[in-house]
Tab-separated table of C-alpha atoms and ligand atoms in Angstrom:
chain	number	residue	atom	x	y	z
A	1	UNK	CA	12.731	10.168	8.446
A	2	UNK	CA	10.498	13.230	8.794
A	3	UNK	CA	11.167	16.917	8.255
A	4	UNK	CA	9.390	20.129	9.250
A	5	UNK	CA	8.481	22.679	6.585
A	6	UNK	CA	8.150	26.178	8.046
A	7	UNK	CA	6.978	29.337	6.269
A	8	UNK	CA	8.354	32.235	8.300
A	9	UNK	CA	6.894	35.625	9.171
A	10	UNK	CA	3.799	34.769	11.221
A	11	UNK	CA	3.402	36.245	14.711
A	12	UNK	CA	2.439	33.665	17.324
A	13	UNK	CA	-0.773	34.380	19.217
A	14	UNK	CA	-2.890	32.341	21.632
A	15	UNK	CA	-2.278	29.865	24.440
A	16	UNK	CA	-0.030	26.826	24.873
A	17	UNK	CA	0.125	24.287	27.722
A	18	UNK	CA	3.516	22.910	28.683
A	19	UNK	CA	4.001	19.126	28.976
A	20	UNK	CA	5.715	17.208	31.776
A	21	UNK	CA	9.502	17.507	32.079
A	22	UNK	CA	11.528	15.001	30.030
A	23	UNK	CA	14.546	15.394	32.317
A	24	UNK	CA	12.406	14.690	35.353
A	25	UNK	CA	10.448	11.696	34.075
A	26	UNK	CA	13.530	9.797	32.838
A	27	UNK	CA	15.312	9.463	36.232
A	28	UNK	CA	11.950	8.943	37.970
A	29	UNK	CA	11.221	6.002	35.644
A	30	UNK	CA	14.660	4.599	36.531
A	31	UNK	CA	13.830	5.019	40.242
A	32	UNK	CA	10.902	2.568	39.910
A	33	UNK	CA	13.596	-0.153	39.715
A	34	UNK	CA	14.157	0.427	43.442
A	35	UNK	CA	10.881	-1.328	44.348
A	36	UNK	CA	8.884	-4.404	43.260
A	37	UNK	CA	5.647	-2.575	44.064
A	38	UNK	CA	3.494	-0.798	41.446
A	39	UNK	CA	4.150	2.878	40.655
A	40	UNK	CA	1.979	5.396	38.789
A	41	UNK	CA	3.527	8.446	37.146
A	42	UNK	CA	1.358	11.223	35.724
A	43	UNK	CA	1.918	14.176	33.357
A	44	UNK	CA	4.369	12.043	31.377
A	45	UNK	CA	5.236	13.561	27.963
A	46	UNK	CA	4.809	11.312	24.918
A	47	UNK	CA	8.404	11.538	23.608
A	48	UNK	CA	10.888	9.269	21.867
A	49	UNK	CA	13.032	9.339	25.029
A	50	UNK	CA	10.062	8.284	27.178
A	51	UNK	CA	9.521	5.263	24.931
A	52	UNK	CA	13.242	4.426	24.970
A	53	UNK	CA	13.229	4.390	28.773
A	54	UNK	CA	10.052	2.251	28.754
A	55	UNK	CA	11.761	-0.263	26.444
A	56	UNK	CA	14.735	-0.332	28.802
A	57	UNK	CA	12.499	-0.939	31.848
A	58	UNK	CA	10.761	-3.793	29.994
A	59	UNK	CA	14.198	-5.340	29.329
A	60	UNK	CA	14.990	-5.024	33.048
A	61	UNK	CA	11.886	-6.957	34.097
A	62	UNK	CA	9.208	-4.288	34.484
A	63	UNK	CA	5.760	-4.336	32.921
A	64	UNK	CA	4.928	-0.807	31.731
A	65	UNK	CA	1.613	0.574	30.530
A	66	UNK	CA	1.648	4.095	28.991
A	67	UNK	CA	-1.832	5.475	28.451
A	68	UNK	CA	-2.343	9.150	27.492
A	69	UNK	CA	-0.049	10.926	30.003
A	70	UNK	CA	0.035	8.232	32.680
A	71	UNK	CA	2.506	5.399	33.122
A	72	UNK	CA	1.700	2.380	35.294
A	73	UNK	CA	4.652	0.190	36.228
A	74	UNK	CA	4.614	-3.227	37.897
A	75	UNK	CA	7.267	-5.895	38.379
A	76	UNK	CA	7.219	-9.139	36.401
A	77	UNK	CA	9.566	-10.640	39.031
A	78	UNK	CA	11.966	-11.611	36.247
A	79	UNK	CA	14.406	-8.867	37.184
A	80	UNK	CA	17.387	-8.441	34.863
A	81	UNK	CA	20.479	-6.397	35.742
A	82	UNK	CA	21.864	-5.906	32.193
A	83	UNK	CA	21.111	-2.606	30.406
A	84	UNK	CA	21.876	-3.347	26.778
A	85	UNK	CA	24.153	-1.247	24.526
A	86	UNK	CA	21.455	-0.965	21.830
A	87	UNK	CA	19.199	1.020	24.164
A	88	UNK	CA	21.731	2.898	26.319
A	89	UNK	CA	23.689	4.097	23.265
A	90	UNK	CA	20.575	5.846	21.902
A	91	UNK	CA	19.855	7.769	25.082
A	92	UNK	CA	22.434	8.804	27.672
A	93	UNK	CA	19.803	9.171	30.392
A	94	UNK	CA	19.514	5.343	30.380
A	95	UNK	CA	22.759	5.357	32.354
A	96	UNK	CA	20.818	6.402	35.436
A	97	UNK	CA	19.539	2.844	35.855
A	98	UNK	CA	23.002	1.988	37.226
A	99	UNK	CA	22.363	3.256	40.758
A	100	UNK	CA	18.947	1.621	41.202
A	101	UNK	CA	20.123	-1.749	39.777
A	102	UNK	CA	23.174	-1.926	42.058
A	103	UNK	CA	21.097	-0.900	45.083
A	104	UNK	CA	18.193	-3.283	44.430
A	105	UNK	CA	19.851	-6.301	42.740
A	106	UNK	CA	23.377	-5.862	44.194
A	107	UNK	CA	24.746	-5.964	40.676
A	108	UNK	CA	24.460	-4.143	37.354
A	109	UNK	CA	25.889	-4.324	33.865
A	110	UNK	CA	25.160	-1.069	32.064
A	111	UNK	CA	26.556	-0.096	28.672
A	112	UNK	CA	28.712	3.015	28.674
A	113	UNK	CA	26.590	5.681	26.922
A	114	UNK	CA	29.320	6.970	24.627
A	115	UNK	CA	29.533	10.563	23.513
A	116	UNK	CA	27.115	12.633	21.464
A	117	UNK	CA	27.277	15.707	19.255
A	118	UNK	CA	27.082	18.132	22.191
A	119	UNK	CA	30.174	16.757	23.883
A	120	UNK	CA	32.235	13.841	25.209
A	121	UNK	CA	29.868	13.355	28.161
A	122	UNK	CA	31.994	11.208	30.503
A	123	UNK	CA	30.503	9.232	33.417
A	124	UNK	CA	33.442	9.427	35.832
A	125	UNK	CA	31.373	11.199	38.490
A	126	UNK	CA	28.676	8.510	38.314
A	127	UNK	CA	31.315	5.789	38.839
A	128	UNK	CA	33.045	7.785	41.589
A	129	UNK	CA	29.765	8.052	43.501
A	130	UNK	CA	28.595	4.454	43.088
A	131	UNK	CA	32.015	3.019	43.995
A	132	UNK	CA	32.220	5.349	47.017
A	133	UNK	CA	29.064	3.608	48.267
A	134	UNK	CA	30.932	0.290	48.183
A	135	UNK	CA	30.239	-1.162	44.729
A	136	UNK	CA	33.144	-2.878	42.958
A	137	UNK	CA	33.268	-1.412	39.453
A	138	UNK	CA	35.032	-2.662	36.321
A	139	UNK	CA	34.765	-1.766	32.639
A	140	UNK	CA	34.275	-4.829	30.428
A	141	UNK	CA	33.718	-4.664	26.654
A	142	UNK	CA	32.101	-1.230	26.792
A	143	UNK	CA	29.973	-2.053	29.828
A	144	UNK	CA	30.180	-0.835	33.405
A	145	UNK	CA	30.008	-3.932	35.607
A	146	UNK	CA	29.163	-3.153	39.245
A	147	UNK	CA	28.804	-5.606	42.115
A	148	UNK	CA	28.291	-5.178	45.842
A	149	UNK	CA	28.744	-7.829	48.560
A	150	UNK	CA	25.989	-7.336	51.107
A	151	UNK	CA	24.722	-3.748	51.143
A	152	UNK	CA	25.884	-0.404	49.837
A	153	UNK	CA	27.142	1.746	52.699
A	154	UNK	CA	26.426	5.448	53.168
A	155	UNK	CA	29.372	7.811	52.566
A	156	UNK	CA	30.203	11.503	52.230
A	157	UNK	CA	30.785	12.021	48.494
A	158	UNK	CA	32.056	15.121	46.694
A	159	UNK	CA	30.482	15.127	43.195
A	160	UNK	CA	31.865	18.369	41.784
A	161	UNK	CA	33.390	18.000	38.331
A	162	UNK	CA	35.420	20.125	35.945
A	163	UNK	CA	32.189	21.635	34.568
A	164	UNK	CA	30.455	21.965	37.892
A	165	UNK	CA	27.898	19.517	39.237
A	166	UNK	CA	26.414	16.617	37.269
A	167	UNK	CA	22.640	16.197	37.092
A	168	UNK	CA	22.417	12.501	36.285
A	169	UNK	CA	25.392	11.575	38.478
A	170	UNK	CA	23.562	13.244	41.387
A	171	UNK	CA	20.441	11.298	40.420
A	172	UNK	CA	22.325	7.979	40.204
A	173	UNK	CA	23.996	8.403	43.600
A	174	UNK	CA	20.847	9.701	45.311
A	175	UNK	CA	18.890	6.653	44.100
A	176	UNK	CA	21.597	4.162	45.102
A	177	UNK	CA	22.077	5.806	48.526
A	178	UNK	CA	18.339	5.524	49.241
A	179	UNK	CA	18.823	1.768	49.876
A	180	UNK	CA	22.331	1.957	51.365
A	181	UNK	CA	23.063	1.228	55.031
A	182	UNK	CA	23.561	4.493	56.922
A	183	UNK	CA	23.815	8.105	55.863
A	184	UNK	CA	25.117	9.481	52.564
A	185	UNK	CA	26.034	13.102	52.010
A	186	UNK	CA	26.430	14.372	48.454
A	187	UNK	CA	28.513	17.538	48.326
A	188	UNK	CA	28.485	19.704	45.182
A	189	UNK	CA	25.216	18.017	44.135
A	190	UNK	CA	23.277	19.280	41.093
A	191	UNK	CA	20.503	21.724	42.124
A	192	UNK	CA	18.247	21.333	39.063
A	193	UNK	CA	14.446	21.256	39.672
A	194	UNK	CA	14.465	17.744	38.160
A	195	UNK	CA	16.650	16.578	41.069
A	196	UNK	CA	14.113	18.058	43.506
A	197	UNK	CA	11.303	16.248	41.659
A	198	UNK	CA	13.223	12.948	41.794
A	199	UNK	CA	13.886	13.404	45.536
A	200	UNK	CA	10.165	14.034	46.101
A	201	UNK	CA	9.340	10.833	44.229
A	202	UNK	CA	11.920	8.852	46.251
A	203	UNK	CA	10.633	10.291	49.551
A	204	UNK	CA	7.091	9.268	48.568
A	205	UNK	CA	8.552	5.757	48.103
A	206	UNK	CA	9.793	5.932	51.714
A	207	UNK	CA	13.295	7.319	51.206
A	208	UNK	CA	14.699	9.889	53.637
A	209	UNK	CA	16.261	12.618	51.511
A	210	UNK	CA	16.870	16.205	52.633
A	211	UNK	CA	18.453	19.149	50.883
A	212	UNK	CA	17.553	18.317	47.266
A	213	UNK	CA	17.821	21.550	45.269
A	214	UNK	CA	20.876	22.613	47.244
A	215	UNK	CA	24.513	21.547	46.661
A	216	UNK	CA	24.351	19.534	49.901
A	217	UNK	CA	22.007	16.514	49.917
A	218	UNK	CA	21.600	14.100	52.860
A	219	UNK	CA	20.200	10.600	52.313
A	220	UNK	CA	19.441	8.288	55.259
A	221	UNK	CA	19.301	4.783	53.732
A	222	UNK	CA	16.269	2.528	54.358
A	223	UNK	CA	15.739	-1.249	54.042
A	224	UNK	CA	13.126	-1.136	51.300
A	225	UNK	CA	11.110	1.303	49.186
A	226	UNK	CA	7.438	1.018	48.295
A	227	UNK	CA	5.385	1.839	45.213
A	228	UNK	CA	3.838	5.308	44.945
A	229	UNK	CA	2.123	7.804	42.647
A	230	UNK	CA	3.615	11.062	41.367
A	231	UNK	CA	2.868	13.918	38.992
A	232	UNK	CA	5.924	15.184	37.112
A	233	UNK	CA	6.837	18.909	37.100
A	234	UNK	CA	6.353	20.931	33.896
A	235	UNK	CA	9.204	21.016	31.390
A	236	UNK	CA	11.116	24.262	32.007
A	237	UNK	CA	13.064	23.922	28.752
A	238	UNK	CA	9.924	23.493	26.644
A	239	UNK	CA	8.477	26.545	28.427
A	240	UNK	CA	11.658	28.524	27.721
A	241	UNK	CA	11.508	27.460	24.082
A	242	UNK	CA	7.969	28.861	23.736
A	243	UNK	CA	9.010	32.110	25.454
A	244	UNK	CA	11.658	32.539	22.743
A	245	UNK	CA	9.162	31.475	20.036
A	246	UNK	CA	6.818	34.317	21.008
A	247	UNK	CA	9.614	36.905	21.150
A	248	UNK	CA	11.311	35.886	17.899
A	249	UNK	CA	7.994	36.200	16.001
A	250	UNK	CA	7.041	39.431	17.845
A	251	UNK	CA	4.035	37.541	19.095
A	252	UNK	CA	1.827	37.554	22.141
A	253	UNK	CA	1.202	34.177	23.769
A	254	UNK	CA	0.050	32.859	27.141
A	255	UNK	CA	2.095	29.908	28.385
A	256	UNK	CA	0.204	27.672	30.847
A	257	UNK	CA	1.475	25.022	33.291
A	258	UNK	CA	4.808	26.708	33.933
A	259	UNK	CA	6.759	27.255	37.170
A	260	UNK	CA	8.166	30.787	36.729
A	261	UNK	CA	10.761	30.201	39.459
A	262	UNK	CA	12.407	27.619	37.154
A	263	UNK	CA	12.803	30.332	34.506
A	264	UNK	CA	14.594	32.930	36.651
A	265	UNK	CA	17.887	32.971	34.745
A	266	UNK	CA	16.126	33.207	31.357
A	267	UNK	CA	13.667	35.889	32.541
A	268	UNK	CA	16.539	37.878	34.049
A	269	UNK	CA	18.458	37.843	30.757
A	270	UNK	CA	15.350	38.772	28.765
A	271	UNK	CA	14.707	41.675	31.158
A	272	UNK	CA	18.240	42.911	30.379
A	273	UNK	CA	17.278	42.693	26.688
A	274	UNK	CA	14.250	44.881	27.334
A	275	UNK	CA	11.544	42.244	27.726
A	276	UNK	CA	9.181	42.268	30.704
A	277	UNK	CA	7.030	39.168	30.937
A	278	UNK	CA	3.856	38.942	33.027
A	279	UNK	CA	3.973	36.076	35.518
A	280	UNK	CA	0.619	35.111	37.092
A	281	UNK	CA	0.177	31.897	39.115
A	282	UNK	CA	1.324	29.078	36.819
A	283	UNK	CA	1.220	31.115	33.600
A	284	UNK	CA	3.580	33.497	31.806
A	285	UNK	CA	2.273	36.059	29.256
A	286	UNK	CA	4.938	36.697	26.624
A	287	UNK	CA	4.079	39.894	24.752
A	288	UNK	CA	6.882	41.050	22.531
A	289	UNK	CA	7.913	44.718	23.134
A	290	UNK	CA	7.217	46.855	20.050
A	291	UNK	CA	10.846	47.928	19.869
A	292	UNK	CA	13.943	45.864	19.042
A	293	UNK	CA	15.561	43.880	21.859
A	294	UNK	CA	18.940	44.967	23.189
A	295	UNK	CA	22.005	42.767	22.636
A	296	UNK	CA	23.110	40.774	25.700
A	297	UNK	CA	25.861	38.441	26.875
A	298	UNK	CA	24.847	34.986	28.130
A	299	UNK	CA	26.951	32.369	29.940
A	300	UNK	CA	25.545	28.889	30.555
A	301	UNK	CA	26.029	27.385	34.016
A	302	UNK	CA	24.537	24.599	36.145
A	303	UNK	CA	21.178	25.525	37.743
A	304	UNK	CA	20.250	28.148	38.854
A	305	UNK	CA	22.536	29.612	36.167
A	306	UNK	CA	21.398	30.102	32.571
A	307	UNK	CA	20.565	26.583	31.291
A	308	UNK	CA	22.780	25.069	28.596
A	309	UNK	CA	19.589	23.470	27.224
A	310	UNK	CA	18.340	26.993	26.374
A	311	UNK	CA	21.588	28.161	24.758
A	312	UNK	CA	20.711	27.257	21.163
A	313	UNK	CA	17.210	28.730	21.419
A	314	UNK	CA	18.582	32.002	22.837
A	315	UNK	CA	21.104	32.098	19.998
A	316	UNK	CA	18.269	32.025	17.452
A	317	UNK	CA	16.697	35.072	19.129
A	318	UNK	CA	20.005	36.958	19.387
A	319	UNK	CA	20.793	36.238	15.729
A	320	UNK	CA	17.993	38.692	14.821
A	321	UNK	CA	18.646	41.133	17.694
A	322	UNK	CA	20.485	44.284	16.518
A	323	UNK	CA	24.007	44.673	17.918
A	324	UNK	CA	26.674	42.286	19.135
A	325	UNK	CA	25.761	39.575	21.642
A	326	UNK	CA	28.087	36.920	23.059
A	327	UNK	CA	27.092	33.452	24.264
A	328	UNK	CA	29.627	31.526	26.360
A	329	UNK	CA	28.956	27.796	26.767
A	330	UNK	CA	30.494	26.622	30.058
A	331	UNK	CA	28.736	23.261	30.443
A	332	UNK	CA	29.320	21.707	26.994
A	333	UNK	CA	31.969	23.912	25.283
A	334	UNK	CA	31.309	22.187	21.933
A	335	UNK	CA	27.538	22.643	21.977
A	336	UNK	CA	27.507	24.798	18.827
A	337	UNK	CA	26.337	22.446	16.054
A	338	UNK	CA	23.518	24.916	15.345
A	339	UNK	CA	25.939	27.758	14.458
A	340	UNK	CA	26.783	26.681	10.872
A	341	UNK	CA	23.110	25.928	10.194
A	342	UNK	CA	22.027	29.364	11.470
A	343	UNK	CA	24.750	30.966	9.331
A	344	UNK	CA	23.295	29.127	6.307
A	345	UNK	CA	20.096	31.042	7.070
A	346	UNK	CA	21.968	34.332	6.912
A	347	UNK	CA	22.987	34.738	10.546
A	348	UNK	CA	26.354	36.344	11.353
A	349	UNK	CA	27.790	34.173	14.115
A	350	UNK	CA	31.437	33.529	14.746
A	351	UNK	CA	32.649	30.807	17.056
A	352	UNK	CA	35.703	31.433	19.213
A	353	UNK	CA	36.221	28.313	21.391
A	354	UNK	CA	33.441	28.255	24.039
A	355	UNK	CA	32.196	31.670	22.811
A	356	UNK	CA	29.792	32.499	19.987
A	357	UNK	CA	29.899	36.146	18.842
A	358	UNK	CA	26.540	37.024	17.301
A	359	UNK	CA	26.039	40.106	15.132
A	360	UNK	CA	22.273	40.505	14.816
A	361	UNK	CA	20.884	40.681	11.264
A	362	UNK	CA	17.676	42.294	10.038
A	363	UNK	CA	16.192	39.086	8.738
A	364	UNK	CA	17.164	35.462	8.320
A	365	UNK	CA	16.340	33.704	5.069
A	366	UNK	CA	14.650	30.344	4.899
A	367	UNK	CA	16.836	27.396	3.814
A	368	UNK	CA	17.042	23.600	4.021
A	369	UNK	CA	18.851	22.863	7.323
A	370	UNK	CA	19.655	19.725	9.279
A	371	UNK	CA	18.982	18.981	12.932
A	372	UNK	CA	21.936	17.496	14.820
A	373	UNK	CA	20.699	17.271	18.402
A	374	UNK	CA	17.592	18.018	20.410
A	375	UNK	CA	18.082	21.682	21.291
A	376	UNK	CA	19.831	22.575	18.022
A	377	UNK	CA	16.674	21.301	16.263
A	378	UNK	CA	14.531	23.619	18.397
A	379	UNK	CA	16.856	26.508	17.524
A	380	UNK	CA	16.426	25.876	13.778
A	381	UNK	CA	12.630	25.687	14.115
A	382	UNK	CA	12.647	29.032	15.952
A	383	UNK	CA	14.832	30.554	13.236
A	384	UNK	CA	12.457	29.192	10.580
A	385	UNK	CA	9.500	30.896	12.291
A	386	UNK	CA	11.056	34.310	11.691
A	387	UNK	CA	13.034	33.691	8.474
A	388	UNK	CA	11.858	35.117	5.155
A	389	UNK	CA	10.533	32.313	3.003
A	390	UNK	CA	10.564	28.563	3.602
A	391	UNK	CA	12.808	26.550	5.923
A	392	UNK	CA	12.914	22.775	5.968
A	393	UNK	CA	14.413	21.163	9.072
A	394	UNK	CA	15.395	17.551	8.377
A	395	UNK	CA	16.111	14.688	10.828
A	396	UNK	CA	13.471	15.934	13.254
A	397	UNK	CA	13.622	12.669	15.183
A	398	UNK	CA	16.121	14.639	17.283
A	399	UNK	CA	13.350	17.132	18.054
A	400	UNK	CA	10.819	14.416	18.858
A	401	UNK	CA	13.122	13.082	21.572
A	402	UNK	CA	12.314	16.059	23.794
A	403	UNK	CA	9.311	18.034	22.493
A	404	UNK	CA	5.761	16.654	22.575
A	405	UNK	CA	3.765	17.598	19.424
A	406	UNK	CA	5.833	20.756	18.863
A	407	UNK	CA	4.569	21.287	15.307
A	408	UNK	CA	0.929	20.950	16.433
A	409	UNK	CA	1.447	23.336	19.378
A	410	UNK	CA	3.094	25.888	17.055
A	411	UNK	CA	0.302	25.548	14.446
A	412	UNK	CA	-2.271	26.188	17.174
A	413	UNK	CA	-0.433	29.469	17.813
A	414	UNK	CA	-0.643	30.486	14.148
A	415	UNK	CA	2.703	29.247	12.849
A	416	UNK	CA	2.847	27.817	9.336
A	417	UNK	CA	4.512	24.479	10.148
A	418	UNK	CA	3.861	21.085	8.591
A	419	UNK	CA	5.528	17.715	9.039
A	420	UNK	CA	6.468	15.809	5.866
A	421	UNK	CA	8.216	12.570	5.031
A	422	UNK	CA	11.805	13.170	3.864
B	501	EPZ	C1	21.449	16.441	32.042
B	501	EPZ	O1	22.388	15.644	31.375
B	501	EPZ	C2	20.342	16.689	31.027
B	501	EPZ	N1	19.775	15.418	30.596
B	501	EPZ	C3	20.897	17.434	29.810
B	501	EPZ	O2	19.786	17.730	28.966
B	501	EPZ	C4	21.506	18.749	30.292
B	501	EPZ	O3	22.087	19.400	29.187
B	501	EPZ	C5	22.577	18.462	31.359
B	501	EPZ	O4	22.009	17.700	32.440
B	501	EPZ	C6	23.151	19.740	31.940
B	501	EPZ	O5	22.126	20.514	32.475
B	501	EPZ	C7	18.903	14.776	31.410
B	501	EPZ	O6	18.628	15.216	32.505
B	501	EPZ	C8	18.303	13.505	30.882
B	501	EPZ	P1	25.644	16.475	33.341
B	501	EPZ	P2	23.594	14.971	32.221
B	501	EPZ	O7	26.137	15.197	33.895
B	501	EPZ	O8	23.180	14.729	33.618
B	501	EPZ	C9	30.237	16.781	32.804
B	501	EPZ	C10	18.593	17.909	26.969
B	501	EPZ	O9	18.794	18.654	26.000
B	501	EPZ	N2	30.261	15.457	33.426
B	501	EPZ	O10	24.948	17.440	34.244
B	501	EPZ	O11	24.129	13.843	31.454
B	501	EPZ	C11	29.574	16.745	31.435
B	501	EPZ	O12	30.504	16.409	30.434
B	501	EPZ	C12	19.760	17.198	27.624
B	501	EPZ	O13	17.478	17.699	27.516
B	501	EPZ	C13	31.486	14.918	33.804
B	501	EPZ	O14	32.521	15.544	33.603
B	501	EPZ	O15	24.645	16.161	32.182
B	501	EPZ	C14	29.087	18.163	31.293
B	501	EPZ	O16	30.140	18.984	30.853
B	501	EPZ	C15	21.063	17.411	26.858
B	501	EPZ	N3	31.509	13.695	34.393
B	501	EPZ	C16	28.708	18.543	32.725
B	501	EPZ	O17	29.389	17.620	33.582
B	501	EPZ	C17	30.362	12.982	34.643
B	501	EPZ	O18	30.440	11.867	35.207
B	501	EPZ	C18	27.255	18.476	33.016
B	501	EPZ	O19	26.816	17.207	32.587
B	501	EPZ	C19	29.127	13.565	34.264
B	501	EPZ	C20	29.108	14.803	33.675
């Protein structure tokens, strides 16, 4: 396993270009199962999760070529409807092959993804949606087995859950409904930009989807979908992570290939903290104010609310912001594995249920810390950039699941970061 060694105290300066969105490319790769025709997907980030999804598509009968940032997918015509536990258990997003398999092959056997460190992560909304479309669903030996006689049939489906809408459940149902007979309406759909990107991809394949990006999505089913080409949107969470990286090091960086509209909640909170960023076309200039930030309160919510995937990174910044800030995690109430690690670096953070009360400290101190999940890893790297002395972040395979060449991009901005074997 690898670790990152970070010597803190260097202000980031220069330019960084954001890669394609992990949470967009994963469901779009699953959507290629809806056609036997070739598909080309561009601006694909070279991530562990991308390769996991490619392995899964190979196992389901696709031939996949990944060259630089472009994926070319064709069918081998040996379609398989079983998504194996070994692959699905390593990446929850694999579960979004369920909808396409049921719609295209009339059956699917997909391993239940299981939980992960950020929460239980049930799939009840996925199963509610797919069964509403007419699939018969049973749970057998840890697998979801789904079968449909004839065709899926369009339905009006309410997908709201205890924690609000579900991104991948919306994706699963939208993909399945694209080949159903008749019209499907998804109420309380997820509004994330990645859902809009998936809908655009499906419509290019010949689907008839309207309303993606709103809580009310209409899908008019069609008989078949064709191959197409698509360029994936930039990764808004990677962009947000670099915004925090510049601020926490009191740096001055230009972030390129970013859609500012996807950052509204983060930019609004940073404005409240006294930070005004310069948005121009598809770039954001992040120049740290030469006075301390103000403490703020942040609550994570489904899009367009403050993203849960930016919660840990924001906590790193607030841990060195004078005053008392409070973060409330409403999407994954247990998503606080980074708190004890930050406290080992000298932060003063107290957890009270879904709240983290953060008393800003003057300086963190470098320490050996351990990554537990993707965004917690990013948080610890950000803390290491500003901590006094050396920080080593172990188990960075978590980080490599969702950030393309993060250490290289940070080094190019002047950070002292090296990757070493553990
Ligand atoms: C997507 O996961 C993202 N992953 C996650 O990003 C992100 O944190 C999450 O959406 C929320 O924004 C991908 O897109 C690949 P959910 P997803 O279903 O779709 C509950 C990262 O760091 N829920 O929107 O699996 C669930 O427990 C990853 O890039 C149900 O109750 O998340 C959670 O509390 C981490 N029943 C809430 O909904 C269900 O059937 C939102 O989960 C499904 C979800």
